[in-house]
mmCIF file of C-alpha atoms in Angstrom:
data_model
loop_
_atom_site.group_PDB
_atom_site.id
_atom_site.type_symbol
_atom_site.label_atom_id
_atom_site.label_comp_id
_atom_site.label_asym_id
_atom_site.label_seq_id
_atom_site.Cartn_x
_atom_site.Cartn_y
_atom_site.Cartn_z
ATOM 1 C CA MET S 1 -56.919 -39.937 3.306
ATOM 2 C CA SER S 2 -53.322 -39.932 3.824
ATOM 3 C CA GLY S 3 -50.205 -39.024 1.819
ATOM 4 C CA ASN S 4 -47.809 -40.348 -0.036
ATOM 5 C CA ILE S 5 -44.344 -40.121 2.359
ATOM 6 C CA GLN S 6 -43.624 -44.028 1.717
ATOM 7 C CA LEU S 7 -43.556 -44.086 -1.483
ATOM 8 C CA LEU S 8 -40.985 -41.796 -2.099
ATOM 9 C CA SER S 9 -38.803 -43.455 0.805
ATOM 10 C CA ASP S 10 -39.612 -45.820 -0.764
ATOM 11 C CA THR S 11 -38.834 -44.827 -4.290
ATOM 12 C CA LEU S 12 -35.948 -43.381 -2.906
ATOM 13 C CA ALA S 13 -34.791 -46.556 -1.360
ATOM 14 C CA ALA S 14 -35.471 -48.284 -4.607
ATOM 15 C CA ALA S 15 -32.942 -46.142 -7.141
ATOM 16 C CA LYS S 16 -30.143 -47.480 -3.677
ATOM 17 C CA ALA S 17 -30.964 -50.453 -4.209
ATOM 18 C CA GLU S 18 -29.823 -50.709 -8.067
ATOM 19 C CA GLY S 19 -26.615 -48.811 -7.206
ATOM 20 C CA ARG S 20 -27.454 -45.063 -8.562
ATOM 21 C CA SER S 21 -29.052 -41.929 -7.079
ATOM 22 C CA ALA S 22 -32.759 -41.182 -7.949
ATOM 23 C CA LEU S 23 -33.465 -38.237 -10.400
ATOM 24 C CA ILE S 24 -35.489 -34.923 -8.698
ATOM 25 C CA ALA S 25 -37.139 -33.204 -10.897
ATOM 26 C CA TYR S 26 -38.581 -29.625 -10.331
ATOM 27 C CA LEU S 27 -40.883 -27.538 -12.343
ATOM 28 C CA PRO S 28 -43.237 -24.868 -11.831
ATOM 29 C CA ALA S 29 -47.055 -25.237 -11.141
ATOM 30 C CA GLY S 30 -48.930 -22.984 -13.905
ATOM 31 C CA PHE S 31 -45.638 -23.344 -16.285
ATOM 32 C CA PRO S 32 -46.865 -22.637 -18.749
ATOM 33 C CA THR S 33 -50.523 -22.751 -18.162
ATOM 34 C CA VAL S 34 -51.585 -25.082 -15.790
ATOM 35 C CA ASP S 35 -52.504 -27.844 -18.101
ATOM 36 C CA GLY S 36 -49.648 -27.281 -20.435
ATOM 37 C CA GLY S 37 -47.358 -27.616 -15.694
ATOM 38 C CA ILE S 38 -48.858 -31.149 -16.254
ATOM 39 C CA GLU S 39 -47.763 -32.064 -19.425
ATOM 40 C CA ALA S 40 -44.094 -30.993 -18.974
ATOM 41 C CA ILE S 41 -44.104 -32.895 -15.786
ATOM 42 C CA LYS S 42 -45.399 -36.196 -16.729
ATOM 43 C CA ALA S 43 -43.239 -35.931 -19.450
ATOM 44 C CA ALA S 44 -40.006 -35.383 -17.079
ATOM 45 C CA PHE S 45 -41.521 -38.367 -15.853
ATOM 46 C CA ASP S 46 -41.689 -40.369 -18.611
ATOM 47 C CA GLY S 47 -38.406 -39.405 -19.493
ATOM 48 C CA GLY S 48 -37.209 -41.203 -16.284
ATOM 49 C CA ALA S 49 -37.183 -38.640 -13.293
ATOM 50 C CA ASP S 50 -38.366 -40.558 -10.131
ATOM 51 C CA VAL S 51 -39.437 -37.774 -8.234
ATOM 52 C CA VAL S 52 -40.672 -34.162 -8.977
ATOM 53 C CA GLU S 53 -41.423 -31.763 -6.884
ATOM 54 C CA VAL S 54 -44.104 -28.706 -8.072
ATOM 55 C CA GLY S 55 -43.187 -25.070 -7.049
ATOM 56 C CA LEU S 56 -45.512 -23.146 -5.938
ATOM 57 C CA PRO S 57 -45.127 -20.419 -7.241
ATOM 58 C CA HIS S 58 -44.304 -16.935 -5.382
ATOM 59 C CA SER S 59 -43.457 -13.462 -5.963
ATOM 60 C CA ASP S 60 -40.686 -13.185 -3.720
ATOM 61 C CA PRO S 61 -38.809 -16.318 -4.531
ATOM 62 C CA VAL S 62 -35.628 -15.927 -2.380
ATOM 63 C CA LEU S 63 -33.899 -19.055 -3.560
ATOM 64 C CA ASP S 64 -35.040 -18.845 -7.284
ATOM 65 C CA GLY S 65 -32.729 -17.398 -9.966
ATOM 66 C CA PRO S 66 -34.192 -15.805 -13.291
ATOM 67 C CA VAL S 67 -34.605 -18.337 -15.402
ATOM 68 C CA ILE S 68 -37.405 -19.856 -12.158
ATOM 69 C CA GLN S 69 -38.180 -16.285 -11.864
ATOM 70 C CA THR S 70 -39.611 -16.160 -14.911
ATOM 71 C CA ALA S 71 -41.042 -19.107 -15.594
ATOM 72 C CA ASP S 72 -42.957 -17.872 -11.526
ATOM 73 C CA ASP S 73 -43.464 -14.798 -13.563
ATOM 74 C CA ILE S 74 -45.360 -16.364 -16.287
ATOM 75 C CA ALA S 75 -47.661 -18.649 -14.264
ATOM 76 C CA LEU S 76 -48.960 -15.811 -11.576
ATOM 77 C CA ARG S 77 -49.116 -13.314 -14.377
ATOM 78 C CA GLY S 78 -51.894 -16.486 -15.722
ATOM 79 C CA GLY S 79 -53.113 -15.779 -12.578
ATOM 80 C CA VAL S 80 -52.353 -19.620 -11.145
ATOM 81 C CA LYS S 81 -53.740 -20.356 -7.631
ATOM 82 C CA ILE S 82 -53.542 -22.833 -4.595
ATOM 83 C CA ALA S 83 -56.046 -24.627 -6.298
ATOM 84 C CA ASP S 84 -53.674 -25.364 -9.358
ATOM 85 C CA VAL S 85 -51.379 -26.415 -7.877
ATOM 86 C CA MET S 86 -52.941 -29.244 -5.451
ATOM 87 C CA ARG S 87 -54.587 -30.199 -9.090
ATOM 88 C CA THR S 88 -50.941 -30.327 -10.713
ATOM 89 C CA VAL S 89 -50.300 -33.343 -8.064
ATOM 90 C CA ARG S 90 -53.115 -35.385 -8.333
ATOM 91 C CA GLU S 91 -53.519 -35.090 -12.194
ATOM 92 C CA THR S 92 -49.234 -35.972 -12.354
ATOM 93 C CA HIS S 93 -49.545 -38.841 -9.437
ATOM 94 C CA GLU S 94 -52.567 -40.409 -10.907
ATOM 95 C CA ALA S 95 -51.177 -40.488 -14.279
ATOM 96 C CA THR S 96 -47.343 -42.069 -13.244
ATOM 97 C CA GLY S 97 -47.978 -43.377 -10.143
ATOM 98 C CA LYS S 98 -45.315 -41.979 -8.704
ATOM 99 C CA PRO S 99 -44.268 -39.579 -5.407
ATOM 100 C CA VAL S 100 -45.024 -35.427 -6.238
ATOM 101 C CA LEU S 101 -43.766 -32.936 -3.798
ATOM 102 C CA VAL S 102 -44.878 -29.716 -3.239
ATOM 103 C CA MET S 103 -41.615 -27.160 -2.919
ATOM 104 C CA THR S 104 -42.814 -23.974 -1.876
ATOM 105 C CA TYR S 105 -42.077 -20.730 0.671
ATOM 106 C CA TRP S 106 -43.745 -20.040 3.603
ATOM 107 C CA ASN S 107 -45.627 -17.667 3.139
ATOM 108 C CA PRO S 108 -48.686 -18.877 0.620
ATOM 109 C CA ILE S 109 -49.274 -22.246 3.160
ATOM 110 C CA ASP S 110 -49.480 -19.745 6.213
ATOM 111 C CA ARG S 111 -52.367 -17.666 4.720
ATOM 112 C CA TYR S 112 -53.557 -20.746 3.694
ATOM 113 C CA GLY S 113 -53.546 -22.509 7.289
ATOM 114 C CA VAL S 114 -51.478 -25.200 7.332
ATOM 115 C CA GLU S 115 -54.442 -27.641 7.977
ATOM 116 C CA ARG S 116 -56.047 -27.134 5.121
ATOM 117 C CA PHE S 117 -52.497 -26.934 3.007
ATOM 118 C CA THR S 118 -51.728 -30.527 4.287
ATOM 119 C CA ALA S 119 -54.973 -31.586 4.180
ATOM 120 C CA GLU S 120 -55.951 -31.186 0.654
ATOM 121 C CA LEU S 121 -52.089 -32.163 -0.404
ATOM 122 C CA ALA S 122 -52.563 -35.627 1.493
ATOM 123 C CA GLU S 123 -56.165 -35.772 -0.160
ATOM 124 C CA ALA S 124 -54.106 -35.364 -3.967
ATOM 125 C CA GLY S 125 -51.586 -37.991 -3.612
ATOM 126 C CA GLY S 126 -48.843 -35.527 -2.539
ATOM 127 C CA ALA S 127 -45.401 -36.326 -1.363
ATOM 128 C CA GLY S 128 -44.627 -33.757 1.252
ATOM 129 C CA CYS S 129 -42.832 -30.243 1.173
ATOM 130 C CA ILE S 130 -40.004 -28.968 0.527
ATOM 131 C CA LEU S 131 -39.647 -25.399 2.869
ATOM 132 C CA PRO S 132 -36.302 -23.873 2.004
ATOM 133 C CA ASP S 133 -37.443 -21.199 4.570
ATOM 134 C CA LEU S 134 -38.698 -22.245 7.586
ATOM 135 C CA PRO S 135 -36.529 -22.286 9.946
ATOM 136 C CA VAL S 136 -36.603 -25.699 11.839
ATOM 137 C CA GLN S 137 -37.262 -24.302 15.081
ATOM 138 C CA GLU S 138 -40.882 -22.864 13.911
ATOM 139 C CA SER S 139 -41.508 -25.641 12.000
ATOM 140 C CA ALA S 140 -43.138 -27.385 15.178
ATOM 141 C CA LEU S 141 -46.724 -26.889 13.525
ATOM 142 C CA TRP S 142 -46.098 -27.594 10.079
ATOM 143 C CA ARG S 143 -44.581 -30.773 11.139
ATOM 144 C CA GLU S 144 -47.080 -32.389 13.091
ATOM 145 C CA HIS S 145 -50.350 -31.587 10.329
ATOM 146 C CA ALA S 146 -47.421 -32.550 7.867
ATOM 147 C CA ALA S 147 -47.043 -35.774 9.675
ATOM 148 C CA LYS S 148 -51.276 -36.248 10.363
ATOM 149 C CA HIS S 149 -51.151 -36.491 6.901
ATOM 150 C CA GLY S 150 -48.451 -38.871 6.195
ATOM 151 C CA LEU S 151 -46.253 -35.595 4.109
ATOM 152 C CA ALA S 152 -42.648 -35.738 4.271
ATOM 153 C CA THR S 153 -40.573 -32.444 5.285
ATOM 154 C CA VAL S 154 -38.125 -32.166 3.257
ATOM 155 C CA PHE S 155 -35.654 -29.192 4.798
ATOM 156 C CA VAL S 156 -32.854 -27.371 3.188
ATOM 157 C CA VAL S 157 -29.169 -27.185 4.358
ATOM 158 C CA ALA S 158 -26.577 -25.047 2.976
ATOM 159 C CA PRO S 159 -22.647 -24.945 2.726
ATOM 160 C CA SER S 160 -22.618 -22.448 5.348
ATOM 161 C CA SER S 161 -24.652 -24.940 7.885
ATOM 162 C CA LYS S 162 -22.923 -25.248 11.123
ATOM 163 C CA ASP S 163 -22.580 -29.288 12.118
ATOM 164 C CA GLU S 164 -25.328 -28.297 15.068
ATOM 165 C CA ARG S 165 -27.738 -26.979 13.017
ATOM 166 C CA LEU S 166 -27.573 -29.934 10.401
ATOM 167 C CA ALA S 167 -28.180 -32.634 13.372
ATOM 168 C CA GLN S 168 -31.525 -30.137 14.645
ATOM 169 C CA ILE S 169 -32.496 -30.751 10.320
ATOM 170 C CA THR S 170 -31.740 -34.264 9.721
ATOM 171 C CA ALA S 171 -33.265 -34.801 13.222
ATOM 172 C CA ALA S 172 -36.531 -32.942 12.726
ATOM 173 C CA GLY S 173 -36.629 -33.861 8.445
ATOM 174 C CA SER S 174 -38.644 -36.983 7.031
ATOM 175 C CA GLY S 175 -38.387 -37.650 3.054
ATOM 176 C CA PHE S 176 -35.030 -36.212 2.814
ATOM 177 C CA VAL S 177 -32.610 -33.702 3.197
ATOM 178 C CA TYR S 178 -32.483 -31.001 0.089
ATOM 179 C CA ALA S 179 -28.427 -29.896 0.572
ATOM 180 C CA ALA S 180 -27.808 -26.800 -1.792
ATOM 181 C CA SER S 181 -24.301 -27.458 -3.495
ATOM 182 C CA LEU S 182 -23.404 -24.330 -3.040
ATOM 183 C CA MET S 183 -24.140 -20.649 -1.878
ATOM 184 C CA GLY S 184 -26.596 -18.758 -3.707
ATOM 185 C CA VAL S 185 -29.828 -19.146 -5.487
ATOM 186 C CA THR S 186 -30.532 -21.380 -8.267
ATOM 187 C CA GLY S 187 -29.451 -21.859 -12.007
ATOM 188 C CA THR S 188 -27.122 -23.853 -14.121
ATOM 189 C CA ARG S 189 -23.360 -24.159 -13.390
ATOM 190 C CA GLU S 190 -20.022 -24.669 -14.740
ATOM 191 C CA SER S 191 -19.346 -27.402 -12.007
ATOM 192 C CA VAL S 192 -20.731 -28.149 -8.520
ATOM 193 C CA GLY S 193 -18.052 -28.160 -6.759
ATOM 194 C CA ALA S 194 -16.803 -29.727 -3.521
ATOM 195 C CA GLN S 195 -18.716 -27.916 -1.836
ATOM 196 C CA ALA S 196 -21.844 -30.249 -2.192
ATOM 197 C CA GLN S 197 -19.776 -33.152 -1.359
ATOM 198 C CA ASP S 198 -18.326 -31.795 1.510
ATOM 199 C CA LEU S 199 -22.031 -31.004 2.630
ATOM 200 C CA VAL S 200 -23.539 -34.171 2.467
ATOM 201 C CA GLU S 201 -20.938 -35.561 4.229
ATOM 202 C CA ARG S 202 -20.974 -33.879 6.939
ATOM 203 C CA THR S 203 -24.727 -34.092 6.710
ATOM 204 C CA ARG S 204 -24.407 -38.427 7.097
ATOM 205 C CA ALA S 205 -22.174 -37.307 9.874
ATOM 206 C CA THR S 206 -25.180 -36.339 12.061
ATOM 207 C CA GLY S 207 -26.096 -39.908 12.657
ATOM 208 C CA THR S 208 -29.027 -39.720 9.999
ATOM 209 C CA GLU S 209 -30.376 -41.714 7.337
ATOM 210 C CA LEU S 210 -32.217 -39.319 5.630
ATOM 211 C CA PRO S 211 -31.465 -39.928 2.305
ATOM 212 C CA VAL S 212 -29.514 -36.413 0.977
ATOM 213 C CA CYS S 213 -30.376 -34.696 -2.969
ATOM 214 C CA VAL S 214 -28.499 -32.974 -3.658
ATOM 215 C CA GLY S 215 -29.925 -29.473 -5.778
ATOM 216 C CA LEU S 216 -28.513 -25.923 -6.898
ATOM 217 C CA GLY S 217 -26.694 -26.113 -10.281
ATOM 218 C CA VAL S 218 -27.073 -29.519 -12.312
ATOM 219 C CA SER S 219 -27.619 -29.154 -16.210
ATOM 220 C CA ASN S 220 -26.522 -31.952 -17.731
ATOM 221 C CA ALA S 221 -25.906 -35.712 -17.960
ATOM 222 C CA ALA S 222 -22.278 -34.880 -17.260
ATOM 223 C CA GLN S 223 -22.605 -33.369 -13.702
ATOM 224 C CA ALA S 224 -25.896 -35.776 -12.553
ATOM 225 C CA ALA S 225 -23.207 -38.726 -12.501
ATOM 226 C CA GLU S 226 -20.074 -35.902 -11.047
ATOM 227 C CA VAL S 227 -22.926 -35.696 -7.851
ATOM 228 C CA ALA S 228 -24.529 -39.656 -8.654
ATOM 229 C CA GLY S 229 -21.118 -40.257 -6.830
ATOM 230 C CA PHE S 230 -21.583 -38.910 -3.844
ATOM 231 C CA ALA S 231 -25.133 -38.233 -3.175
ATOM 232 C CA ASP S 232 -28.755 -40.027 -2.577
ATOM 233 C CA GLY S 233 -30.554 -38.094 -5.756
ATOM 234 C CA VAL S 234 -29.747 -35.976 -7.628
ATOM 235 C CA ILE S 235 -32.654 -32.230 -7.773
ATOM 236 C CA VAL S 236 -32.778 -30.504 -10.772
ATOM 237 C CA GLY S 237 -34.665 -27.866 -11.708
ATOM 238 C CA SER S 238 -33.554 -24.805 -13.866
ATOM 239 C CA ALA S 239 -32.232 -26.755 -16.652
ATOM 240 C CA PHE S 240 -36.087 -28.144 -17.203
ATOM 241 C CA VAL S 241 -37.587 -24.608 -16.844
ATOM 242 C CA LYS S 242 -34.777 -23.543 -19.471
ATOM 243 C CA ARG S 243 -35.862 -25.937 -21.978
ATOM 244 C CA MET S 244 -39.239 -24.855 -21.579
ATOM 245 C CA LEU S 245 -38.324 -20.993 -21.353
ATOM 246 C CA ASP S 246 -35.646 -21.521 -24.573
ATOM 247 C CA ALA S 247 -38.324 -23.928 -27.342
ATOM 248 C CA PRO S 248 -39.810 -22.541 -29.948
ATOM 249 C CA ASP S 249 -43.842 -24.163 -28.679
ATOM 250 C CA HIS S 250 -45.016 -25.849 -26.220
ATOM 251 C CA ALA S 251 -44.548 -29.324 -27.582
ATOM 252 C CA ALA S 252 -40.965 -28.719 -28.245
ATOM 253 C CA GLY S 253 -40.580 -27.329 -24.890
ATOM 254 C CA VAL S 254 -42.382 -30.464 -23.507
ATOM 255 C CA GLU S 255 -40.000 -33.184 -25.590
ATOM 256 C CA GLY S 256 -36.744 -30.792 -24.574
ATOM 257 C CA VAL S 257 -38.408 -31.387 -20.795
ATOM 258 C CA ARG S 258 -38.785 -35.349 -21.280
ATOM 259 C CA ALA S 259 -35.233 -35.436 -23.240
ATOM 260 C CA LEU S 260 -33.493 -33.833 -20.826
ATOM 261 C CA ALA S 261 -35.025 -36.433 -18.057
ATOM 262 C CA GLY S 262 -33.560 -39.019 -20.448
ATOM 263 C CA GLU S 263 -29.973 -37.860 -20.688
ATOM 264 C CA LEU S 264 -29.555 -36.910 -16.611
ATOM 265 C CA ALA S 265 -31.272 -40.698 -15.994
ATOM 266 C CA ASP S 266 -28.503 -42.110 -17.526
ATOM 267 C CA GLY S 267 -26.392 -39.668 -15.501
ATOM 268 C CA VAL S 268 -27.316 -40.908 -12.596
ATOM 269 C CA ARG S 269 -27.157 -44.606 -13.654
ATOM 270 C CA GLY S 270 -23.263 -43.888 -14.675
ATOM 271 C CA LYS S 271 -24.383 -44.313 -18.579
ATOM 272 C CA ALA S 272 -23.828 -40.424 -19.711
#
């Protein structure tokens, strides 16, 4: 069975055709439980997310700030497994018909087996993977299997990325390019800043036709609108997780996710 890279590309193209950025939400699998995480992801889609990244909880999440680390710790203590991540992808995609990616560090895939992971992700209806710590020069094996199974390979670029490296990444990647708006870890910020716009412009200057989507730091509708002014997609993670962590109970957390997705969806449409 082939994965859903085409659905991802079509979704991002449809948002562009509407004259707006896509809204991409992130939530970890298994948080606060596997079933609870699936419910939260469906709520993000219900609220207006175009795409969701499902985080594969990891014990050493180098890109993730304290909010997502807390959620990952809850999921790992709950015993979340890769099979639960695949189930999360399957059930959220089947329920919504929308593109679902996995965001994961390389070590869990390497241990699980590249062929097994890509085959199972495609079978679950996944659209691809975001791989923040996989160097492009070491990615040939992954990209071979991802392409075979119809999965996107999304690489992360940062303000520190040199133009030559940006060109390597855009040539090797597929689906979209994840532009980290600032140096550091995930988390909400007071402002997203000019660094992000410069990075988007430099990434596009490589001649790539891949959409360039910006993450790290966006937490409200005003920031989403700001980033939507120059990026093809706006990626929001910590703010969704924080809604779940701060809620008095699970039902309130799910409603918080749905409400935030609605606010951000208005932001990317210039309605905020």
